[in-house]
Short mmCIF file of C-alpha atoms and ligand atoms in Angstrom, two decimals:
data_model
loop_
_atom_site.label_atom_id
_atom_site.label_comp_id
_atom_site.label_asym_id
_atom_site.label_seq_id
_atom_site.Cartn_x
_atom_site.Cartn_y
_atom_site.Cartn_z
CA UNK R 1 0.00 0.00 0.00
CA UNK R 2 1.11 3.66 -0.61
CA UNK R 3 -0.01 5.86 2.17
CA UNK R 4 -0.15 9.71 2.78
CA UNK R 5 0.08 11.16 5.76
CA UNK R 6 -0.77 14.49 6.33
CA UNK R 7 0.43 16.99 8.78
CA UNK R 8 4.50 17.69 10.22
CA UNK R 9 4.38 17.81 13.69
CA UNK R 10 5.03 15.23 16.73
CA UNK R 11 2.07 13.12 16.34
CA UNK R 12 2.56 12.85 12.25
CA UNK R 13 6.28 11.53 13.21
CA UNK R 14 4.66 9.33 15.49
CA UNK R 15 2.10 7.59 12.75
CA UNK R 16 4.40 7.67 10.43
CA UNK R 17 6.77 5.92 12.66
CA UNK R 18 4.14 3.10 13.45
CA UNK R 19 2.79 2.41 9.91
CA UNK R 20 6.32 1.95 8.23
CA UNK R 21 6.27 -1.20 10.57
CA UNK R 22 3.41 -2.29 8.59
CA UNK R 23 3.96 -5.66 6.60
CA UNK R 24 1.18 -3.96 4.41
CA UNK R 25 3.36 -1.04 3.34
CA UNK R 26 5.13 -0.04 0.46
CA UNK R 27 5.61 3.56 0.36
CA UNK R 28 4.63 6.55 3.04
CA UNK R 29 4.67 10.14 1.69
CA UNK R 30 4.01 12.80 4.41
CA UNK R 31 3.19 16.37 3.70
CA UNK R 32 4.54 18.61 4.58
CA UNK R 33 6.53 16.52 6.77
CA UNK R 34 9.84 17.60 8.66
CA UNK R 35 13.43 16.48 9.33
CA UNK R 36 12.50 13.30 11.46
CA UNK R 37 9.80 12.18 9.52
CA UNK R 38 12.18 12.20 6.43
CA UNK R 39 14.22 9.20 7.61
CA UNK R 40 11.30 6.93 6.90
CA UNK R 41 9.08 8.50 4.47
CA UNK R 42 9.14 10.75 1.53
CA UNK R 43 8.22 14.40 2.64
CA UNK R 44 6.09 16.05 -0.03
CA UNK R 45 6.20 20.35 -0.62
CA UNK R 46 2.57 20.60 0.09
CA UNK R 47 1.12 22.39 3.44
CA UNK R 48 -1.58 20.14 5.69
CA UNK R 49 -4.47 22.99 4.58
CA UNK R 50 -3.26 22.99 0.86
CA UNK R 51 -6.77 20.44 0.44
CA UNK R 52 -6.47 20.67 -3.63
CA UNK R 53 -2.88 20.33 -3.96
CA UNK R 54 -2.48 17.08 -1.41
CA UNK R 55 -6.25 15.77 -3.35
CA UNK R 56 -4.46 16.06 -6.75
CA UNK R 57 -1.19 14.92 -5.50
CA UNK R 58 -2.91 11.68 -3.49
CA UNK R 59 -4.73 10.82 -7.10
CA UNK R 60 -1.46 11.29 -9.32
CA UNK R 61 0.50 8.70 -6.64
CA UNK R 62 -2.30 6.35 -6.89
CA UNK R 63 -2.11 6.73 -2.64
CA UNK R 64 -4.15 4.06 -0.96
CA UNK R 65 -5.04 5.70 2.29
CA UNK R 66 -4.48 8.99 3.22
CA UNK R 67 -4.42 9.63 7.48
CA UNK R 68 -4.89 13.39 8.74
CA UNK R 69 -3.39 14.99 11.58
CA UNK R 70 -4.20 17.72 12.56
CA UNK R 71 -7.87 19.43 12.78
CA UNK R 72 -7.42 22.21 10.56
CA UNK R 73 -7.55 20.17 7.09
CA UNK R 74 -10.46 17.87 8.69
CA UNK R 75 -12.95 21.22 9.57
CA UNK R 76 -12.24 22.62 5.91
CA UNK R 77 -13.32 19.16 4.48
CA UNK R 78 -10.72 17.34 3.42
CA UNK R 79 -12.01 13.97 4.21
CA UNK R 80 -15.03 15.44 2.18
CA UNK R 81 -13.13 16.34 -0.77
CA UNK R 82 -11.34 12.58 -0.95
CA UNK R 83 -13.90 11.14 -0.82
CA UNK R 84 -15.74 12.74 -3.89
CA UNK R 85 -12.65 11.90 -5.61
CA UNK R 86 -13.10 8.08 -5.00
CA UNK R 87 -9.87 8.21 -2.56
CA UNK R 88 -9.78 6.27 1.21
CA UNK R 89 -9.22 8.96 3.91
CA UNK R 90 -9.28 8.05 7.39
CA UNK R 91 -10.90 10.75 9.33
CA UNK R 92 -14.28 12.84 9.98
CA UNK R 93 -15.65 14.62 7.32
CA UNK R 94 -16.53 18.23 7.83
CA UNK R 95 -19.78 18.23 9.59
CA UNK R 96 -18.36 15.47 12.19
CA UNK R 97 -15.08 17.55 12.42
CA UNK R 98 -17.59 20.37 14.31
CA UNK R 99 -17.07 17.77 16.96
CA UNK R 100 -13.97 19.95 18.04
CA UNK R 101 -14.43 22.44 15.50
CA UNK R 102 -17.36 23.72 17.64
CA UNK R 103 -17.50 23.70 21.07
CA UNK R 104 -21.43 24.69 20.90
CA UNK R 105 -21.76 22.16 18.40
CA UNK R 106 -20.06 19.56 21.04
CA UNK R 107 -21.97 20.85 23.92
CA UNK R 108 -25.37 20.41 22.23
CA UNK R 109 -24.54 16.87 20.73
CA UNK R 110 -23.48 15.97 24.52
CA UNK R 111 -26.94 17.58 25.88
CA UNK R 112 -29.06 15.30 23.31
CA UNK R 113 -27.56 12.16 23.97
CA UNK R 114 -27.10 12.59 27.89
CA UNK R 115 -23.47 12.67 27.82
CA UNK R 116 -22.05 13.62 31.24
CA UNK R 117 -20.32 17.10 30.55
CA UNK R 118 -20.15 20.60 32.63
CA UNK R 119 -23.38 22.55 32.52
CA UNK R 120 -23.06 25.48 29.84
CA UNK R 121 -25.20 27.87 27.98
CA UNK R 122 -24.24 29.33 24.16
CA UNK R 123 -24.43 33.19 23.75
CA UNK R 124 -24.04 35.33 20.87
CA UNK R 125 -24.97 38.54 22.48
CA UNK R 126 -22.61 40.28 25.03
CA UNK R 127 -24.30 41.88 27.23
CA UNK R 128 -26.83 38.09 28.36
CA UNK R 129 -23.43 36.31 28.28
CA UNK R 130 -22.09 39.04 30.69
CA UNK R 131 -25.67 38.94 32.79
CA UNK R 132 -25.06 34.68 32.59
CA UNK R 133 -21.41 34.99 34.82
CA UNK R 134 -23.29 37.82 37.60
CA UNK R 135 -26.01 35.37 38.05
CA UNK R 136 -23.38 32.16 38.20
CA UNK R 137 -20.69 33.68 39.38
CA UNK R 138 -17.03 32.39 39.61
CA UNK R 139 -15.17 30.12 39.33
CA UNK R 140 -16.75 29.70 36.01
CA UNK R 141 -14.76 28.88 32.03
CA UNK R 142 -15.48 31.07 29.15
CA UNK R 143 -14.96 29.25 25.63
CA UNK R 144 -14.68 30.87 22.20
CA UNK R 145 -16.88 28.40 19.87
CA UNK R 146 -14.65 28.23 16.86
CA UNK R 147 -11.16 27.13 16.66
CA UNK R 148 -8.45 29.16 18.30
CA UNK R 149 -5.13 27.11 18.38
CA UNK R 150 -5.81 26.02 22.10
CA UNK R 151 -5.87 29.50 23.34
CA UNK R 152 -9.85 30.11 23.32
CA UNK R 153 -10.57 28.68 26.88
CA UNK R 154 -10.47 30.83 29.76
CA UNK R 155 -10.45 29.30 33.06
CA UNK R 156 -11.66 32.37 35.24
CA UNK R 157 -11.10 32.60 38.86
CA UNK R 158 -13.42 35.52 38.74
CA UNK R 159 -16.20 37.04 37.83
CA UNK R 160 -14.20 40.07 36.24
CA UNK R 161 -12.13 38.00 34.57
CA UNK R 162 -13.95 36.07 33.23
CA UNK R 163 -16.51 39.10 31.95
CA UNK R 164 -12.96 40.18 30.90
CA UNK R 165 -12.78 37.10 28.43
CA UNK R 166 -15.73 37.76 26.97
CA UNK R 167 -14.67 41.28 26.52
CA UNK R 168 -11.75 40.15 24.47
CA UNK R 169 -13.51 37.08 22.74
CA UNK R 170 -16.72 39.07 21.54
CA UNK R 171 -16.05 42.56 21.72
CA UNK R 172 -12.16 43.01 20.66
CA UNK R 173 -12.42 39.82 18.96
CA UNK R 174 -9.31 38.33 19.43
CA UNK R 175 -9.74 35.12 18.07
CA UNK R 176 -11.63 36.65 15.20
CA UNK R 177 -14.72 34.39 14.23
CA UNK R 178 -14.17 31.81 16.46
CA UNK R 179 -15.15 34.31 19.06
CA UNK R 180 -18.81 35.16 17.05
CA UNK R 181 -20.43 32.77 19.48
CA UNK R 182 -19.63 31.95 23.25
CA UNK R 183 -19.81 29.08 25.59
CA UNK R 184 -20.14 29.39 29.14
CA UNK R 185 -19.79 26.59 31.52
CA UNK R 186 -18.95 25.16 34.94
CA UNK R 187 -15.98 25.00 36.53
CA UNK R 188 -14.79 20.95 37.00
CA UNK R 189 -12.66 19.92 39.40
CA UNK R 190 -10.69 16.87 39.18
CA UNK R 191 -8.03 14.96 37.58
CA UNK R 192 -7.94 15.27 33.18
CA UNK R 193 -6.74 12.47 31.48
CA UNK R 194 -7.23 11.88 27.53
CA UNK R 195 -9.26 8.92 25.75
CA UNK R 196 -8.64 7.95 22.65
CA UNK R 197 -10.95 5.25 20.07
CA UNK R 198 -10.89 4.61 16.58
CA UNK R 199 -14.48 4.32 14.70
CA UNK R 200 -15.89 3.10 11.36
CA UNK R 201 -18.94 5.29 12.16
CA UNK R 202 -20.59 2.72 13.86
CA UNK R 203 -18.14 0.26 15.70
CA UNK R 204 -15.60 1.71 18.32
CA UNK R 205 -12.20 0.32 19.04
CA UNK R 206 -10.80 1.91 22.44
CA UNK R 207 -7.38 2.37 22.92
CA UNK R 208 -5.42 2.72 25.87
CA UNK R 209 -5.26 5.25 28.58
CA UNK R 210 -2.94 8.29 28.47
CA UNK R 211 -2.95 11.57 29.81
CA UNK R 212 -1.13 14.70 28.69
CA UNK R 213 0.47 17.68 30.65
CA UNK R 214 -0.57 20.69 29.33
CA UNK R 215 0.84 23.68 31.84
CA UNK R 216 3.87 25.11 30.06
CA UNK R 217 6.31 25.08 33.97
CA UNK R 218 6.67 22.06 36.41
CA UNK R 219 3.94 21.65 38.77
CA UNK R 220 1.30 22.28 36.63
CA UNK R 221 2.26 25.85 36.40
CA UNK R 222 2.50 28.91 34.10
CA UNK R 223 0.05 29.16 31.00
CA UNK R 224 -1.49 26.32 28.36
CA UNK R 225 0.14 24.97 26.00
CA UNK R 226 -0.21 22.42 23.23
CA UNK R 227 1.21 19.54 25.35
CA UNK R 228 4.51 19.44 27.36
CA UNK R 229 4.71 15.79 27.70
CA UNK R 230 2.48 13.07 27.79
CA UNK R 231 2.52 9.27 29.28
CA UNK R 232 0.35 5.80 29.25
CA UNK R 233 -0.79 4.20 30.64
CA UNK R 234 -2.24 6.62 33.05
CA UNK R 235 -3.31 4.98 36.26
CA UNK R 236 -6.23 7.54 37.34
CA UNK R 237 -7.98 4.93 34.53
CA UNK R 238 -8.59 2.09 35.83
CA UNK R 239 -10.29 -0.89 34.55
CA UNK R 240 -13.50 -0.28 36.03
CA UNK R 241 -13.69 3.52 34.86
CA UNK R 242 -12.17 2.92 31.77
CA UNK R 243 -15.87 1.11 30.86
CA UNK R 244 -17.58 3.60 32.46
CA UNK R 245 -16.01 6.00 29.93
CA UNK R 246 -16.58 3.58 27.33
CA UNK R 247 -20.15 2.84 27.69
CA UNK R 248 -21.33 6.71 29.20
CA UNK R 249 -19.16 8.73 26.67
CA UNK R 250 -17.18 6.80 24.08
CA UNK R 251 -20.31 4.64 22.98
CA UNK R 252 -23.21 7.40 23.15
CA UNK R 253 -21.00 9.72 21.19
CA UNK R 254 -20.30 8.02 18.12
CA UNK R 255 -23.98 6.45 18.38
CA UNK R 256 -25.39 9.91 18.78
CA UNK R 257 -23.55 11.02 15.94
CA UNK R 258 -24.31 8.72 13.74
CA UNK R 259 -28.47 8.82 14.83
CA UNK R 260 -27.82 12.83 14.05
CA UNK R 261 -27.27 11.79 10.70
CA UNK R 262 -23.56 12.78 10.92
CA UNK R 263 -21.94 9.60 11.60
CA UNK R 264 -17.83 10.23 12.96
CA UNK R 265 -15.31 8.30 11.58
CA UNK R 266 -12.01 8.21 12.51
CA UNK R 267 -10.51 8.41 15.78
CA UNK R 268 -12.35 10.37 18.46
CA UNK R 269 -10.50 12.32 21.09
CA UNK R 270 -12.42 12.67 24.00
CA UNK R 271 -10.58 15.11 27.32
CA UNK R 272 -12.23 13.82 30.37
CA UNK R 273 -11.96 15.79 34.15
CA UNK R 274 -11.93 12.57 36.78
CA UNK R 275 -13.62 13.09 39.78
CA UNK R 276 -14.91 10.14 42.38
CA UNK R 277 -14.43 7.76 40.19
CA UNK R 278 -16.58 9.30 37.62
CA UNK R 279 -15.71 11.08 33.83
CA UNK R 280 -17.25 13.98 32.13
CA UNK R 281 -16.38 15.32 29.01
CA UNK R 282 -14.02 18.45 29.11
CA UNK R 283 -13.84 18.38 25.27
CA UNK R 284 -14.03 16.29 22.06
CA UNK R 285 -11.16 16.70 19.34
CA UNK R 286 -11.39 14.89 16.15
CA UNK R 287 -8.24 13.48 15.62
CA UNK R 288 -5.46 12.22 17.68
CA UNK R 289 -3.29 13.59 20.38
CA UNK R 290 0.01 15.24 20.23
CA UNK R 291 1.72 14.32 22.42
CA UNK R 292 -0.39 11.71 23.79
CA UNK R 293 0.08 9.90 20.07
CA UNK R 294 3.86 9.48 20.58
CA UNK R 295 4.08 7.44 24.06
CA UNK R 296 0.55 5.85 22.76
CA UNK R 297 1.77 4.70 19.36
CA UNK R 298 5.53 3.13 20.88
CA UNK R 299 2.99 0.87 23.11
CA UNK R 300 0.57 -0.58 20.50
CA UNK R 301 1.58 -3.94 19.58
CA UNK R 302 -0.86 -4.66 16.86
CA UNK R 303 -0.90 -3.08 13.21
CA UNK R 304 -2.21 -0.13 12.63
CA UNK R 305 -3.09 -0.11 9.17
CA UNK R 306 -5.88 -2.83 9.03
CA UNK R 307 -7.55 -0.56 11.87
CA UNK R 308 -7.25 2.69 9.96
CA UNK R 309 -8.24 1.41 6.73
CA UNK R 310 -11.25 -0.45 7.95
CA UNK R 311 -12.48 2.56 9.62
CA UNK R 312 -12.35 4.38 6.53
CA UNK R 313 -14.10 2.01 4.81
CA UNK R 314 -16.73 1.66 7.12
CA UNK R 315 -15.77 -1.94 7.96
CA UNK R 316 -14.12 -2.08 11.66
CA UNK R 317 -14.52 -5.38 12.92
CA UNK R 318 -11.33 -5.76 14.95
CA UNK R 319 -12.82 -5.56 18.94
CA UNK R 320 -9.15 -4.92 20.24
CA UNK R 321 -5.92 -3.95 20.53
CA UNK R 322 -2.55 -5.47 21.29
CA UNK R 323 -0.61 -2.82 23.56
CA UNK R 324 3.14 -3.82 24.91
CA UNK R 325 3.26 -4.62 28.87
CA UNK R 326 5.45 -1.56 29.39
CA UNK R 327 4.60 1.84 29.98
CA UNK R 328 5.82 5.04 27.51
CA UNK R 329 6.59 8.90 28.59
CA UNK R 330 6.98 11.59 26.36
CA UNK R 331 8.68 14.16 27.61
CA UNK R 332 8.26 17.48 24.92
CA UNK R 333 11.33 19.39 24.47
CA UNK R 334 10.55 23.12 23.49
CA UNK R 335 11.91 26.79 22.57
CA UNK R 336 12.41 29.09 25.48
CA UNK R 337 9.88 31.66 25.57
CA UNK R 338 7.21 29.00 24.14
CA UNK R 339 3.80 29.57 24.21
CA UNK R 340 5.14 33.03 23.74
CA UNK R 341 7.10 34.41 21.13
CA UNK R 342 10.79 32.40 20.54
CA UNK R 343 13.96 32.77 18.71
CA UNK R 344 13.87 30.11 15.51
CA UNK R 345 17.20 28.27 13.61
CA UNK R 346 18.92 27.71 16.68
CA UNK R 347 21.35 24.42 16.18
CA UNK R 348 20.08 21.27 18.25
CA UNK R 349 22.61 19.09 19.19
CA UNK R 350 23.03 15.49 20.54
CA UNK R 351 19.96 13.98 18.24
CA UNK R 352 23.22 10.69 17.08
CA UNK R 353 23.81 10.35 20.50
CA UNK R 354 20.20 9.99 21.58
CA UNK R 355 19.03 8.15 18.49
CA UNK R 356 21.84 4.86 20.31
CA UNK R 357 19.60 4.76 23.13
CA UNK R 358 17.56 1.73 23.12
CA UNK R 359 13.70 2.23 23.72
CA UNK R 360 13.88 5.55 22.99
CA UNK R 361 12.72 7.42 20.02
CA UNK R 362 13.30 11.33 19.72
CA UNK R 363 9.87 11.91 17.50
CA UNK R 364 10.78 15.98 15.53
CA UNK R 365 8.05 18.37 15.82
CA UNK R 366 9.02 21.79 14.90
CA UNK R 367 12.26 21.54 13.29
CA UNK R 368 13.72 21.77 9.73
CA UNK R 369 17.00 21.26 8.11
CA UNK R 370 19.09 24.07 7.59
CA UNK R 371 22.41 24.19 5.54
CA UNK R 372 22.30 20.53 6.68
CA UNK R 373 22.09 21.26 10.61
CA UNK R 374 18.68 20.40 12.26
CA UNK R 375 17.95 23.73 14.15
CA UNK R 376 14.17 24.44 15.96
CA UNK R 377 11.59 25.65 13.87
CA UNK R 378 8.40 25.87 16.28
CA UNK R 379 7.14 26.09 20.08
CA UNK R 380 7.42 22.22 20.38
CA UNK R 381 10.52 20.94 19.10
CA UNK R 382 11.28 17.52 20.09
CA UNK R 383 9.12 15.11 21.80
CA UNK R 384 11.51 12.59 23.46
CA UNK R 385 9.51 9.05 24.23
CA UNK R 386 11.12 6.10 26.56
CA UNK R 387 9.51 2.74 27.00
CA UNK R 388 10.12 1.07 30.64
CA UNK R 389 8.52 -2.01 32.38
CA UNK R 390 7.15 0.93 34.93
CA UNK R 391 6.33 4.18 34.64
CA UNK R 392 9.69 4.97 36.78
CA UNK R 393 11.88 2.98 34.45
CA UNK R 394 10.28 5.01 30.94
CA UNK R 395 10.67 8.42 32.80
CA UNK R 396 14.48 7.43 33.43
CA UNK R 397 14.25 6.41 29.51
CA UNK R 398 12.97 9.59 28.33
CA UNK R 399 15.55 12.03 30.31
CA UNK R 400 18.29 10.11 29.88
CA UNK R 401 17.23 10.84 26.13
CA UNK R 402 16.77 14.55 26.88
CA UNK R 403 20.11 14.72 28.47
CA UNK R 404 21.96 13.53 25.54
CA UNK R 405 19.88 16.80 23.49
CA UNK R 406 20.63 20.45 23.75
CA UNK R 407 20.16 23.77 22.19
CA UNK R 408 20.57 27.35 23.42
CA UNK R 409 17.31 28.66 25.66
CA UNK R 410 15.82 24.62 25.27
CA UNK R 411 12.96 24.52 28.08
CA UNK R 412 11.32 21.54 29.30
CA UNK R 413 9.17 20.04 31.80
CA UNK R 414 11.14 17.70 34.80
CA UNK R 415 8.14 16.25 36.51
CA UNK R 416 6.82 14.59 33.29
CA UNK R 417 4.73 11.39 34.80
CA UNK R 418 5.46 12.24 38.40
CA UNK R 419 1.63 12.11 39.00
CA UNK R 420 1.52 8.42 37.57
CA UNK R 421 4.05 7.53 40.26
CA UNK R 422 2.49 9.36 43.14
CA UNK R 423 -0.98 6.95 42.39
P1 AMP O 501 -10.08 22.75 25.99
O1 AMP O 501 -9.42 23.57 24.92
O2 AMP O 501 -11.57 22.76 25.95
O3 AMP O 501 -9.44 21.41 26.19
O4 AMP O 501 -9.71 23.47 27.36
C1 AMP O 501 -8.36 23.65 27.73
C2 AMP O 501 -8.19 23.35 29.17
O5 AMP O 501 -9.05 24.21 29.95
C3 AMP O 501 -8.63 21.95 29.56
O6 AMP O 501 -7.64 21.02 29.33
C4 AMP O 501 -8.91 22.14 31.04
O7 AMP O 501 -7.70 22.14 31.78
C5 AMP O 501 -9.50 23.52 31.08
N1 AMP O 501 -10.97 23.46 31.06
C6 AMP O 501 -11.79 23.52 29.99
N2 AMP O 501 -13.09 23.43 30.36
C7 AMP O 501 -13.09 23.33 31.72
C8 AMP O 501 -14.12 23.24 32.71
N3 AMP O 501 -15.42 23.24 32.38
N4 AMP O 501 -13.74 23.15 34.00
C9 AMP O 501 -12.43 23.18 34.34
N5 AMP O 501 -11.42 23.28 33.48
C10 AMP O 501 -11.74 23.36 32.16
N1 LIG O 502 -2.42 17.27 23.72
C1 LIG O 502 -3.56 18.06 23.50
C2 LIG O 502 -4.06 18.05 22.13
O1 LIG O 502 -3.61 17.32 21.27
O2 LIG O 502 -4.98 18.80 21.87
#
């Protein structure tokens, strides 16, 4: 099989990474691509929103399957456009790609099919969206509807800041049109982890647990970010509540969906908030995890191809999933200053010396080759993954990785997985 992957970041490396272990596989073209992804595919000139370009190029290859990464080609429609061309693409098509695309969208579909979430109403006028927080009050989260690179939630402490948010969201409109519309909701406490299954559509194929660390400082500190490290399995999911998330979330979701009339395929990203033992829905993204793909990915046994192709076909039979008995920590290696602004084409050294270690693969996110040095090229640079029989053992992995790497201003987390061990 030929197969296209689309996207260039740490999760693209990551699937790209596990299909070329595919018996199935001939040939893997990934576009754009980036340095680390070029050692085992062919990286193509074409950006992950160029949606005419990558159609025409996937037709001229003759490509067999093409897998998306990130959201931004799936809520345009790529999966839509494929398909009218006759081509196999394994993710939602636009409507289902609302799923994350829309966080009223998501918090409606939840309502309808009793799907346990934080209570929330949608506004598009200021001033009942500012009356809505008075009469609540704080704590209290403020969420731009559309698409706003991770930056459109506000937890607010207050009721000022929070009417602040919406200030900025609907009034200054800094996130543009994703900030048309509002959602305000309750404050959940607990513990987040992330939950991941593939779908035809109809059938569901859970994978394992993970969770993600999303505070750019130790400790949970400092502001979001797009990950900082990620590990799984993650112990706050245990075997009982991982069927509790199955059959109250995972399974009510898709099936909701599909009796919508806008059946997902692909694989469903569900953020939960733990608390007593029982899940609710933070969010819904419609494709997978970065970083929570990397440690995921070095820990699944069986082949992924047969799973993705089958759900794009509409023909997942397969009830399970082989994982390896060990556990896999990510630990994301960024550019000082990141979320914030950052210096780019600094020279990363060490990458020979960690690529010796054994159960350890450096997965590139934002870099690119530059007079034929790798220097860093984005806010997350390097995800560095260990496997370990324990979580202990793959957190010794994945720094003794990160000590081997370095680059001027290089910032990372040190408590990656800590709260695994603490359980
Ligand atoms: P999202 O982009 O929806 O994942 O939100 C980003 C982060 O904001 C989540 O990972 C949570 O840490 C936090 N968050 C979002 N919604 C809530 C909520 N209702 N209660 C508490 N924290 C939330
Ligand atoms: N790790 C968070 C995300 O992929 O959205």
């Amino acid at each position: 099989m030929k197969i296209l992957v689309v996207g260039g970041g740490g999760r693209e490396h990551a699937l790209v990474w596990k299909i070329a272990q595919s018996p199935l596989v001939e040939k893997i073209y990934c576009a754009p691509g980036n340095p680390g992804i070029a050692e085992l595919a062919e990286c193509v000139h074409i950006g992950a929103d160029e949606l005419d370009e990558l159609c025409a190029f996937a037709k001229a290859e003759a490509v067999d399957l093409t897998v998306v990464g990130p959201e931004v080609p799936l809520t345009m429609g790529i999966v839509d456009m494929f398909q009218e061309a006759g081509l196999d693409i394994f993710g939602p098509n636009k409507a289902a790609a609302q799923i994350e695309g829309s966080k009223g969208f998501s918090k409606d579909l939840m309502a309808r099919h009793q799907i346990p979430t934080a209570a929330y109403k949608s506004f598009t006028d200021h001033a009942a969206a500012v009356n809505y927080i008075r009469e609540q009050g704080a704590p209290i989260v403020v969420k731009a509807d559309g698409l706003a690179a991770g930056k459109g939630v506000i937890v607010a402490m207050s009721e000022e800041q929070a009417i602040a948010a919406v200030d900025d969201i609907m009034l200054d409109k800094v996130f543009g049109a994703a900030g048309a519309s509002v959602v305000i909701e309750e404050f959940m406490d607990g513990e987040e982890a992330s939950f991941f299954a593939f779908t035809d559509g109809r059938n569901i194929l859970p994978l394992a647990s993970s969770q993600d660390h999303k505070r750019v400082n130790d400790n949970d500190e400092g502001p979001n970010t797009g990950g900082m490290g990620a590990y799984s399995p993650a112990p706050v999911v245990t075997e009982k509540l991982h069927d509790i998330i199955v059959d109250s979330i995972v399974r009510p979701t898709v099936a909701g969906m599909a009796a919508d009339g806008c059946p997902y395929v692909g694989i469903l990203y569900v953020g939960l908030m733990i608390r007593d033992g029982q899940p609710r829905v933070v969010e819904y993204n419609a494709r997978f995890g970065d970083p929570e793909a990397q440690p995921l990915l070095m820990r699944m046994k069986s082949d992924i191809v047969p799973v993705l192709q089958a759900c794009a076909r509409g023909e997942l039979q397969q009830d399970s999933i082989d994982w390896y008995d060990k556990a896999a920590v990510c630990v994301v290696m960024a550019s000082g200053g990141y979320p914030g602004a950052f210096e780019k084409g600094l020279p990363i050294a060490g990458l020979e010396r960690a690529a010796m270690l054994d159960d350890l693969v450096v997965f590139h996110a934002g870099t690119k080759l530059k007079e034929g040095q790798i220097v860093n090229n984005g806010g997350r640079v390097l995800g560095v993954t260990g496997l370990g029989n324990s979580v202990r053992e793959a957190i010794d992995k994945a720094y003794e990785g990160v000590a081997a790497i370095d680059w001027q201003d290089v910032h990372y987390r040190k408590d990656i997985g800590a709260r695994a061990l603490n359980r």
